[in-house]
mmCIF file of C-alpha atoms in Angstrom:
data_model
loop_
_atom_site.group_PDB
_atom_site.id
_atom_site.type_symbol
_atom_site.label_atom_id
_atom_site.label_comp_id
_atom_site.label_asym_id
_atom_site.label_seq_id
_atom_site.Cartn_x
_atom_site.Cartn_y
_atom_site.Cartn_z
ATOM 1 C CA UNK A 1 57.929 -16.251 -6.301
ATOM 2 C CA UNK A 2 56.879 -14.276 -2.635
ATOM 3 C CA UNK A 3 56.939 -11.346 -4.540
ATOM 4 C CA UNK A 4 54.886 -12.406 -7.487
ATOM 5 C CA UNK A 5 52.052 -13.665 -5.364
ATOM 6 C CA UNK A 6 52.213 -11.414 -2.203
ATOM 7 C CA UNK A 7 50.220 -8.742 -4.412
ATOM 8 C CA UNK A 8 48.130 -11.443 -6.006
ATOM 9 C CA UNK A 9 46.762 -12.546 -2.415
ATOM 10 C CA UNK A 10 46.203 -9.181 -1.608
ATOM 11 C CA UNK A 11 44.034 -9.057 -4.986
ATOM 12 C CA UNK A 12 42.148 -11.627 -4.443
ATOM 13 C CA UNK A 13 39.793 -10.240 -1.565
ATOM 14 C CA UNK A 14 39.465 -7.207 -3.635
ATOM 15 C CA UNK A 15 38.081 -9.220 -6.409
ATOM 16 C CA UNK A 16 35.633 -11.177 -4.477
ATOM 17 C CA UNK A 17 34.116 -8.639 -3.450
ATOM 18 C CA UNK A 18 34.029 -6.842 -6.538
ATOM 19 C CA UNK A 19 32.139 -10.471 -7.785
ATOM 20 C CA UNK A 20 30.202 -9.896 -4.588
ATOM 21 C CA UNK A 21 28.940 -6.313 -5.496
ATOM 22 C CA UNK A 22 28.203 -7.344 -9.337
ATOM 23 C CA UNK A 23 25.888 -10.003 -8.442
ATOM 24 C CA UNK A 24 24.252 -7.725 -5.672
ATOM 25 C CA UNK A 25 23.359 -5.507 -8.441
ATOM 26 C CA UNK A 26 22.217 -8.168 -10.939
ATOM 27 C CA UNK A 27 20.026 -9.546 -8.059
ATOM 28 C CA UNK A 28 18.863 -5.927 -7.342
ATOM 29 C CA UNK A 29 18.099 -5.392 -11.682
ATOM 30 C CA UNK A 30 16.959 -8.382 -11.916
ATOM 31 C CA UNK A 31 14.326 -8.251 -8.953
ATOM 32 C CA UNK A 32 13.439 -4.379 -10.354
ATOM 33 C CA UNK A 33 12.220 -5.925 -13.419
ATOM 34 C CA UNK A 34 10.517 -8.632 -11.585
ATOM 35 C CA UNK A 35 8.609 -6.416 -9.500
ATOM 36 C CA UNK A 36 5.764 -4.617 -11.979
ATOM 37 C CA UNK A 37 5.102 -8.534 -13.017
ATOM 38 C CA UNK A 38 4.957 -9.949 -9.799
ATOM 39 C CA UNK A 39 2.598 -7.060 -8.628
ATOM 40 C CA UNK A 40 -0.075 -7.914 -11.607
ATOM 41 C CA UNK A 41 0.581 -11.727 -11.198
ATOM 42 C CA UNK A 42 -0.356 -11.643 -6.875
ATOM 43 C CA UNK A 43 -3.052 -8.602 -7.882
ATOM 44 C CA UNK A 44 -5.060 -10.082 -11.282
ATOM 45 C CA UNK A 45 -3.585 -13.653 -11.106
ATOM 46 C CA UNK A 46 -3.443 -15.256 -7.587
ATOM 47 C CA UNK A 47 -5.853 -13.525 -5.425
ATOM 48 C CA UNK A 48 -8.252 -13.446 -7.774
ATOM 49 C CA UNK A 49 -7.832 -17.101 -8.111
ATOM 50 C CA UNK A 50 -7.692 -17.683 -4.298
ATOM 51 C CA UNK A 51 -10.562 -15.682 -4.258
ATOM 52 C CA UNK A 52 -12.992 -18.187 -6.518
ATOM 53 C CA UNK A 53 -11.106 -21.053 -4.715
ATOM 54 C CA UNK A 54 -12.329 -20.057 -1.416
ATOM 55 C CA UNK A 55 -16.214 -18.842 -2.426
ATOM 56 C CA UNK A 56 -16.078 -22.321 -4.292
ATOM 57 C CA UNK A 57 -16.268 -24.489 -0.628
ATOM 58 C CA UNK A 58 -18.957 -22.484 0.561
ATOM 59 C CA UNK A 59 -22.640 -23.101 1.177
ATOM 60 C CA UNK A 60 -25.644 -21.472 -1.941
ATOM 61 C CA UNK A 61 -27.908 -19.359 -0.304
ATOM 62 C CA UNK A 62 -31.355 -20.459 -1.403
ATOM 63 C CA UNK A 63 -34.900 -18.684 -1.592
ATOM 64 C CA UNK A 64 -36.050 -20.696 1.109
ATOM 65 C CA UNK A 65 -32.626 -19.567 3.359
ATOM 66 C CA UNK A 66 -31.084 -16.265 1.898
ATOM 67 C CA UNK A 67 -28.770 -15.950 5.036
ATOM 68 C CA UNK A 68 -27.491 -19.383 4.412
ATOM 69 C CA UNK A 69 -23.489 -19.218 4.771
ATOM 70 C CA UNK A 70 -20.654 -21.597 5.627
ATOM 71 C CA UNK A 71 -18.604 -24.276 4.287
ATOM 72 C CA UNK A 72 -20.432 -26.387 1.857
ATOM 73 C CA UNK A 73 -17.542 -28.731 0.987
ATOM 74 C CA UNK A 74 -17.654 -29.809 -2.826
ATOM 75 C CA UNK A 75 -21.867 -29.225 -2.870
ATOM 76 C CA UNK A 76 -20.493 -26.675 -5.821
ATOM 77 C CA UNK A 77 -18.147 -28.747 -7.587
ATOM 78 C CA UNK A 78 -20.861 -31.769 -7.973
ATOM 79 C CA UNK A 79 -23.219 -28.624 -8.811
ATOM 80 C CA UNK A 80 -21.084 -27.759 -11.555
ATOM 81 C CA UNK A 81 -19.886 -31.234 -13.076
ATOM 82 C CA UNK A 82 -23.407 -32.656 -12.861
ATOM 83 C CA UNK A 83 -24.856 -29.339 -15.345
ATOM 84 C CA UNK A 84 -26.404 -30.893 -18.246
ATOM 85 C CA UNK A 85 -24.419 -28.479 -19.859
ATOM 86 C CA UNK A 86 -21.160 -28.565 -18.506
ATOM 87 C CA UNK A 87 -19.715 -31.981 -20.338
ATOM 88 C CA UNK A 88 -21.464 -30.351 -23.962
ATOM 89 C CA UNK A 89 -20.058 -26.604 -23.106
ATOM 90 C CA UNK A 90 -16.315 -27.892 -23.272
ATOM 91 C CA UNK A 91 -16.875 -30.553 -26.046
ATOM 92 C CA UNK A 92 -17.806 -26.920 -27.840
ATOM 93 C CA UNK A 93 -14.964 -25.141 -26.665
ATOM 94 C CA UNK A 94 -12.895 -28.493 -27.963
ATOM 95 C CA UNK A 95 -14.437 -28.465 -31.319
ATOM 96 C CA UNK A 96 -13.265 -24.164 -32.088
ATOM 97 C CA UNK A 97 -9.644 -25.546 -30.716
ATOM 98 C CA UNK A 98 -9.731 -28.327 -33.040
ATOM 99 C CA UNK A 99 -10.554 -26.642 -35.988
ATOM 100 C CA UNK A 100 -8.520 -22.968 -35.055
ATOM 101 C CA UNK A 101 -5.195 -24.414 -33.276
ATOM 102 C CA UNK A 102 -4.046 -26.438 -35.956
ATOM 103 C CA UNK A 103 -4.661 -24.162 -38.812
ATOM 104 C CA UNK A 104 -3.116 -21.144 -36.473
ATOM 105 C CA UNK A 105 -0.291 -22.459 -35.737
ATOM 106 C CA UNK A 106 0.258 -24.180 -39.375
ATOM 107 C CA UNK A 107 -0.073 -20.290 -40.189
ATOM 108 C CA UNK A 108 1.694 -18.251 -37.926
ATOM 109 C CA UNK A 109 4.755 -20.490 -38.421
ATOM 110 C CA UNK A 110 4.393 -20.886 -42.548
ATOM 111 C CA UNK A 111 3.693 -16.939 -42.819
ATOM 112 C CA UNK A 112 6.800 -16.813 -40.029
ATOM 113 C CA UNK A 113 9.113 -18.613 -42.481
ATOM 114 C CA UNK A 114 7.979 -17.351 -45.572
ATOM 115 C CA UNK A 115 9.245 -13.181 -43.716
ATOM 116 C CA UNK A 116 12.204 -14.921 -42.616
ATOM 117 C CA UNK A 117 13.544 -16.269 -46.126
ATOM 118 C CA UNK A 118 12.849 -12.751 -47.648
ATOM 119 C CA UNK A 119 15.154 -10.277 -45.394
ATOM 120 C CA UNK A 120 14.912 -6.349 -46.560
ATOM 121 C CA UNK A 121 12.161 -4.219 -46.895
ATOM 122 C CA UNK A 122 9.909 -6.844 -48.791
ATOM 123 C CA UNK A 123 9.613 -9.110 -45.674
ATOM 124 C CA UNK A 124 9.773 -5.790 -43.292
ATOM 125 C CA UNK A 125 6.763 -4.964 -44.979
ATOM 126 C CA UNK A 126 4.901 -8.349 -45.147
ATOM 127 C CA UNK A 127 5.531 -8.552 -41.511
ATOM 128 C CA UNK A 128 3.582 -5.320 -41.109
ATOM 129 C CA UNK A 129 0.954 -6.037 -43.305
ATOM 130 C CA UNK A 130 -0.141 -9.807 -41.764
ATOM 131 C CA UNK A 131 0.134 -7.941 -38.004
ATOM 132 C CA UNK A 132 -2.605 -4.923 -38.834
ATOM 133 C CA UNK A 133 -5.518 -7.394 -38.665
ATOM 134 C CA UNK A 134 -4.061 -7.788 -35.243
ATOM 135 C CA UNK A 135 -5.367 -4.255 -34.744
ATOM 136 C CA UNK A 136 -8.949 -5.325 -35.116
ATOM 137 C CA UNK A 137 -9.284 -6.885 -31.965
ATOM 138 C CA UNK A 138 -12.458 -7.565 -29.659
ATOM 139 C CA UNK A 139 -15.584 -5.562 -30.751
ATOM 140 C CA UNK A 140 -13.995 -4.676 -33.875
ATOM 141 C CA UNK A 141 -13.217 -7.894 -34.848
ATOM 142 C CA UNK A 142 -16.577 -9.070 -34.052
ATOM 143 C CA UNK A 143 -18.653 -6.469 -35.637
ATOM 144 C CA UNK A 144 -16.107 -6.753 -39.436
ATOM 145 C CA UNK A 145 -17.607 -10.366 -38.991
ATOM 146 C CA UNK A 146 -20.820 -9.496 -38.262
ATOM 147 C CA UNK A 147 -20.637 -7.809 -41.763
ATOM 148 C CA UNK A 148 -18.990 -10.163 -43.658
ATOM 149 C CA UNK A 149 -21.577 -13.124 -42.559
ATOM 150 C CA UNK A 150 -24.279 -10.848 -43.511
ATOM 151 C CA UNK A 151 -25.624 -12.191 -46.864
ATOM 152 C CA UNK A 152 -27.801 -8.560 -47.210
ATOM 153 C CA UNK A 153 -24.778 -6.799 -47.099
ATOM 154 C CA UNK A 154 -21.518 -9.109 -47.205
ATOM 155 C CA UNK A 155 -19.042 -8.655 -49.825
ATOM 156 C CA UNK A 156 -19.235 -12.022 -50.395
ATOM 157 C CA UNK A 157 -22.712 -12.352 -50.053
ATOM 158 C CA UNK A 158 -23.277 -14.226 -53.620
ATOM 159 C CA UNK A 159 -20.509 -17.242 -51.730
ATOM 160 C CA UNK A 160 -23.559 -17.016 -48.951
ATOM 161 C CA UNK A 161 -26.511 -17.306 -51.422
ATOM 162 C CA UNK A 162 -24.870 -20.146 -53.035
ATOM 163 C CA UNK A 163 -24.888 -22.053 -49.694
ATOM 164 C CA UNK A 164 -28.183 -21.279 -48.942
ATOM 165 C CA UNK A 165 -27.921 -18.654 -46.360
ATOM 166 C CA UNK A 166 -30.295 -15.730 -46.606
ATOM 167 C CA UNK A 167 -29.915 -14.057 -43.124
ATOM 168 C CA UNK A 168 -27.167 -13.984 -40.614
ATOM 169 C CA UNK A 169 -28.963 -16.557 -37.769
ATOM 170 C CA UNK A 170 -29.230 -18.979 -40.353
ATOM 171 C CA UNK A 171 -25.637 -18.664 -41.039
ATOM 172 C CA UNK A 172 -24.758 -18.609 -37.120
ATOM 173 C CA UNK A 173 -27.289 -21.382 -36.487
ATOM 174 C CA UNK A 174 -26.640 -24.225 -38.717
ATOM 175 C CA UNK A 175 -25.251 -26.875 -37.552
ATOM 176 C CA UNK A 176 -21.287 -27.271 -37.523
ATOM 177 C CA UNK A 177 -21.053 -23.537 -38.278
ATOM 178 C CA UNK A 178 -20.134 -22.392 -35.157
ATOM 179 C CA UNK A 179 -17.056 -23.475 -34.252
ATOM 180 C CA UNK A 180 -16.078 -22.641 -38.039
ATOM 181 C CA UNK A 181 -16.852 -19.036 -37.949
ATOM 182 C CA UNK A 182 -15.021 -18.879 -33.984
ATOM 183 C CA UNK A 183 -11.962 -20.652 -35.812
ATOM 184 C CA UNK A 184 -12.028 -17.758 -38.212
ATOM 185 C CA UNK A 185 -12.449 -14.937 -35.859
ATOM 186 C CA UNK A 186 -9.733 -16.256 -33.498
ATOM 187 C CA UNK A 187 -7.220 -16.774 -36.184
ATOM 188 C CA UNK A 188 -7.916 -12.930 -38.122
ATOM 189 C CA UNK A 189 -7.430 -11.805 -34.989
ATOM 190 C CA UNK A 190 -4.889 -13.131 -33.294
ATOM 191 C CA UNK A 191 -2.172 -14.476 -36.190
ATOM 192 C CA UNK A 192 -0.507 -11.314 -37.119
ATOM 193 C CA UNK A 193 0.763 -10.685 -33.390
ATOM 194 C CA UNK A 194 2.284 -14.358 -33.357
ATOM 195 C CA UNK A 195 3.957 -13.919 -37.068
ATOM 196 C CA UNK A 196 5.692 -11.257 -35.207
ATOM 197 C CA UNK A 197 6.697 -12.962 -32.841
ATOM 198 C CA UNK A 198 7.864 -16.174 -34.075
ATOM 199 C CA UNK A 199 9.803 -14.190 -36.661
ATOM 200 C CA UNK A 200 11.600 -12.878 -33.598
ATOM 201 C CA UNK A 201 12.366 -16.105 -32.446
ATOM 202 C CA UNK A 202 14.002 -16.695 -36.197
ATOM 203 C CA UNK A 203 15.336 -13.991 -36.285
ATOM 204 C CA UNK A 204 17.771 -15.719 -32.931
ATOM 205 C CA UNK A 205 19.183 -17.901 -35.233
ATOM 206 C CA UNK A 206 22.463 -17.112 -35.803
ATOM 207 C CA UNK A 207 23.739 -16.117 -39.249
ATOM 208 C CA UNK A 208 26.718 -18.768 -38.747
ATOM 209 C CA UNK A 209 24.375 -21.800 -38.439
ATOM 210 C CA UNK A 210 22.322 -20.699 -41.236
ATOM 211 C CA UNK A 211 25.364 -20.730 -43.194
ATOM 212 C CA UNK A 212 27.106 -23.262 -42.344
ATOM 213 C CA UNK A 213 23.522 -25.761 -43.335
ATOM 214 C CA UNK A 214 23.685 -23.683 -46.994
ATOM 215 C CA UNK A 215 27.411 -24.998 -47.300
ATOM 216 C CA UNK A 216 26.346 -28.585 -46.630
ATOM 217 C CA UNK A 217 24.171 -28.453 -49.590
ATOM 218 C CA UNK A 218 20.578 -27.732 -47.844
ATOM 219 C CA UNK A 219 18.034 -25.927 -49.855
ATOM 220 C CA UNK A 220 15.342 -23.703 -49.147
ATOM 221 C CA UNK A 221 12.921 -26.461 -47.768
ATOM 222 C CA UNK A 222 15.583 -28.431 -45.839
ATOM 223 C CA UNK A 223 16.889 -25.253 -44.401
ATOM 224 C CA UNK A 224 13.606 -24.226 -43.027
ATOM 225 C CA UNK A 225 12.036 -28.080 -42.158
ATOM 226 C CA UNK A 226 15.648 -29.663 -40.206
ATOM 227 C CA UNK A 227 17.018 -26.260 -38.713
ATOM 228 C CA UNK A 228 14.967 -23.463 -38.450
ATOM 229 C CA UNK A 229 12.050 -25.086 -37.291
ATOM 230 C CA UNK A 230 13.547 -27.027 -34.385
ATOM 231 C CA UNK A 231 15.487 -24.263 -33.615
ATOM 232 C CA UNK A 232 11.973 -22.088 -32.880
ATOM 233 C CA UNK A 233 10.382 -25.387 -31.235
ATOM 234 C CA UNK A 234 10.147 -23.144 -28.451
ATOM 235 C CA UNK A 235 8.101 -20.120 -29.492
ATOM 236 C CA UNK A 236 5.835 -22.613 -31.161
ATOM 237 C CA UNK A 237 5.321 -24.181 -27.955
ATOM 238 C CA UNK A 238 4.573 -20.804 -26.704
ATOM 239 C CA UNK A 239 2.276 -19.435 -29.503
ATOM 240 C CA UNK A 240 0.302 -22.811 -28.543
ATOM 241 C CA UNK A 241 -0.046 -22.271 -25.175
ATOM 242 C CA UNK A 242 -1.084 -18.791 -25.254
ATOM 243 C CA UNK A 243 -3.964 -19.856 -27.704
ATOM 244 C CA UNK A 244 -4.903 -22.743 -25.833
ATOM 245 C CA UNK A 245 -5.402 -20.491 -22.942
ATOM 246 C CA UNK A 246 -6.998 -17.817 -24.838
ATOM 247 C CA UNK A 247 -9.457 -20.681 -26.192
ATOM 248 C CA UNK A 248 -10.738 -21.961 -22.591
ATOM 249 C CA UNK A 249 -11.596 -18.058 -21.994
ATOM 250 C CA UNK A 250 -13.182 -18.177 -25.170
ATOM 251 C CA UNK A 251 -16.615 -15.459 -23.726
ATOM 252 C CA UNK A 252 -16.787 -12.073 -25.486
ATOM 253 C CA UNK A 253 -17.392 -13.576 -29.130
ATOM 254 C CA UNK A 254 -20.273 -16.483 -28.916
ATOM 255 C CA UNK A 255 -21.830 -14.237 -26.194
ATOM 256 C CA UNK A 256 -22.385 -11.753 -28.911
ATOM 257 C CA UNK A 257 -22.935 -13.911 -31.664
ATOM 258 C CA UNK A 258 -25.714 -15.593 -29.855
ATOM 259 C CA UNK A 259 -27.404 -11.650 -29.647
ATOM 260 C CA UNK A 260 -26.632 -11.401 -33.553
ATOM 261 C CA UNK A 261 -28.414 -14.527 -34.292
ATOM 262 C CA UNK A 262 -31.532 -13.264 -31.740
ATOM 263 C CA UNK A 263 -30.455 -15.873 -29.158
ATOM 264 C CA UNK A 264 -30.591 -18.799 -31.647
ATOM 265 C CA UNK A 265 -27.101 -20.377 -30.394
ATOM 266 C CA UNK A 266 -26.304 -21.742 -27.087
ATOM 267 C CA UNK A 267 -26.219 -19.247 -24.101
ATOM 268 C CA UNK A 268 -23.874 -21.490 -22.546
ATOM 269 C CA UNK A 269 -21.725 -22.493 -25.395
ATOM 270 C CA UNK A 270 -18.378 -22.163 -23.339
ATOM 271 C CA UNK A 271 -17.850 -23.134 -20.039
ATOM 272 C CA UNK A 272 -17.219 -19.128 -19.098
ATOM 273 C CA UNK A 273 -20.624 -18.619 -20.477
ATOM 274 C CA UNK A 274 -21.967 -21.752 -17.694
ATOM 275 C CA UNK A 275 -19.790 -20.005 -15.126
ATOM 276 C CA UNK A 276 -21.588 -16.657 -15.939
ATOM 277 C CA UNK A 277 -25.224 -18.196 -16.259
ATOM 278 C CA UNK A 278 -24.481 -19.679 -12.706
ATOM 279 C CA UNK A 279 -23.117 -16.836 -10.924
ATOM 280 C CA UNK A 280 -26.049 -14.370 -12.609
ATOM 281 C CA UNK A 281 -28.872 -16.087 -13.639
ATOM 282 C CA UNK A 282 -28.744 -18.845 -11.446
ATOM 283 C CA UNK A 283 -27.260 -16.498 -8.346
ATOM 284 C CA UNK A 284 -24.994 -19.799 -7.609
ATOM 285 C CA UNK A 285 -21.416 -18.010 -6.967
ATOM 286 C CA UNK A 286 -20.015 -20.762 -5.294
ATOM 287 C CA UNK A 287 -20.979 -23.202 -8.190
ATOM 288 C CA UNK A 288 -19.367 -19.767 -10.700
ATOM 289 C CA UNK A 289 -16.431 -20.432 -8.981
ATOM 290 C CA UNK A 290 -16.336 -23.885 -8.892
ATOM 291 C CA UNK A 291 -16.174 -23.709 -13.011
ATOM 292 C CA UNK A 292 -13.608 -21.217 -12.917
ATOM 293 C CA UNK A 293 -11.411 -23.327 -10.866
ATOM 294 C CA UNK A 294 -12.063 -26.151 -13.126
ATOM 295 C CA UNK A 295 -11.256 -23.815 -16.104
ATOM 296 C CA UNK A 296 -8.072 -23.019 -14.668
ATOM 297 C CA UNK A 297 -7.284 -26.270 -13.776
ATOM 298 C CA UNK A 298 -8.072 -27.698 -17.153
ATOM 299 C CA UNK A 299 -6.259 -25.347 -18.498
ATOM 300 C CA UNK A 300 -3.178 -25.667 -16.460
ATOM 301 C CA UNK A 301 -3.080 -28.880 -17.283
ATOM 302 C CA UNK A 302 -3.057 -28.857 -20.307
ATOM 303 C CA UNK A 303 -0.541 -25.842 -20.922
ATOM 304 C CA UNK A 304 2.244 -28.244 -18.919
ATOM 305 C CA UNK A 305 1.414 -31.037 -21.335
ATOM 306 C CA UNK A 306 2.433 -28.443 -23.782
ATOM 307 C CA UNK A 307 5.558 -26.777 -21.879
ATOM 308 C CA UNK A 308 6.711 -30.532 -21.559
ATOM 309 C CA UNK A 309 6.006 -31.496 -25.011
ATOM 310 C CA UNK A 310 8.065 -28.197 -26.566
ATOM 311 C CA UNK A 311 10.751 -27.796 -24.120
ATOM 312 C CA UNK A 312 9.324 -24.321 -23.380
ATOM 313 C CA UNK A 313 11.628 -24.154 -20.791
ATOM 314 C CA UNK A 314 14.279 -26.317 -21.388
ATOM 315 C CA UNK A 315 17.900 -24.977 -21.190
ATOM 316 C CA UNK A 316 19.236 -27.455 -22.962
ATOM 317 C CA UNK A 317 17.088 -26.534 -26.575
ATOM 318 C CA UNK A 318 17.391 -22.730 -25.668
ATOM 319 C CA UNK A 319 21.316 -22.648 -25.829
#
């Protein structure tokens, strides 16, 4: 028994420290990978948001005192909140999330289903197909909907006449339009990109469980409705979040729209277009700042109502 064990003991060390060495290394990858993020998070993340936090307590220089500088406690929060326009510019923003996040994410996981239950080259090349208007993104994706709302030049201008829309601002400007043709934009342009990658996430299922649901008699609809889809609660979860987000910085397209439609819309139809119109056209930074902390913090949360909701980050649901 001395002898069996002797050399054991003396193993033992050896293979602690082996342990020891292996997770020095993981820590090492794991902190290598970390890094590039980390760098982008402190340099376009938290300073940046530090940044407006700190401008945001200070005091507005005025016409009557230029020079005027120091803390101005929450003078530019009650600047901000008190903006005829601030309570109507994210009742806006809520009515394009209202009409585009349900129908997106209805969408990206329907579309994300229907690749899934047709494996080969058929679903391969669906998957390809719904991603290219993915492609169009930004000015591109503004200007193909410039040309499709055109009634003098839209392929479906006769669907335009019928409504009654001659020109482009009476399209844009009617009432209830807005957040219709937003909805629209945000969803050509963004749902390809999240087919992808919830069909990733199904694609994690394994085969076994898959099977072993067929051999209890499910079908098609029960396969996909009681085990794929809780199974992907996850990257739903995450698909909403990153629209949500994407919503409350929701600039670039109703600035541009409001040019197209010869400044017939709201100039401060989001509350990034408010934080713009204070910081240059009102030269208020700190009150800019003040609505981009409020952005963030509206946005935060409601992104951890979401990560709670889905179990974004749950251990549990992702084993």
């Amino acid at each position: 028994m001395t002898a069996l064990t002797a050399p054991a003991r003396a193993a033992a060390p050896r293979t602690r420290r082996q342990h020891a060495a292996s997770r020095r290394k993981e820590v090492a990858g794991a902190w290598t990978l970390l890094a590039p993020y980390a760098i982008l998070l402190l340099v376009a993340g938290i300073i940046p948001i530090a940044y407006a936090l700190w401008i945001s307590f200070q005091q507005t220089p005025t016409l009557v005192d230029p020079t005027r500088r120091g803390f101005g406690g929450i003078d530019a929060y009650v600047t901000a909140i008190t903006d005829f326009r601030f309570t109507r510019s994210f009742l806006d923003i809520l009515n394009v999330l209202v009409v585009w996040m349900p129908i997106m994410i209805v969408a990206i996981v329907a579309l994300a289903l229907l690749i899934h239950a047709s494996p080969g080259r058929f679903g391969a090349a669906m998957r390809f197909v719904y991603y290219i208007p993915g492609a169009l993104g930004g000015i591109a994706n503004l200007m193909l909907w410039v040309y499709l709302l055109n009634p003098s030049q839209s392929p479906i201008s006769g669907f335009l006449h019928l409504l009654g829309f001659e020109t482009i601002k009476q399209v844009l400007a009617t009432q209830g339009s807005l957040p219709v043709v937003l909805a629209l934009m945000l969803l050509l342009q963004g749902l390809g990109a999240w087919v992808v990658t919830v069909s990733g996430g199904l694609n994690s299922i394994p085969d076994e469980v898959l099977e072993a649901a067929s051999l209890d008699g499910a079908n098609a609809w029960q396969l996909a409705w009681r085990v794929k889809l809780p199974m992907i609660r996850q990257w739903i979860g995450y698909a909403a979040l990153m629209n949500l987000a994407y919503g409350f910085q929701l600039f670039l397209e109703p600035y541009l729209l409001n040019q197209v439609a010869s400044g017939a819309l709201p100039s401060e139809y989001a509350p990034t277009q408010l934080s713009y119109w204070f910081a240059f056209v009102g030269s208020n930074f700190p009150a800019a700042a003040a609505m981009s902390v409020i952005i963030v913090i509206v946005t935060l949360i409601i992104g951890l109502l979401v990560v709670f909701r889905s179990g974004l980050f749950s251990k549990e649901d992702a084993s």
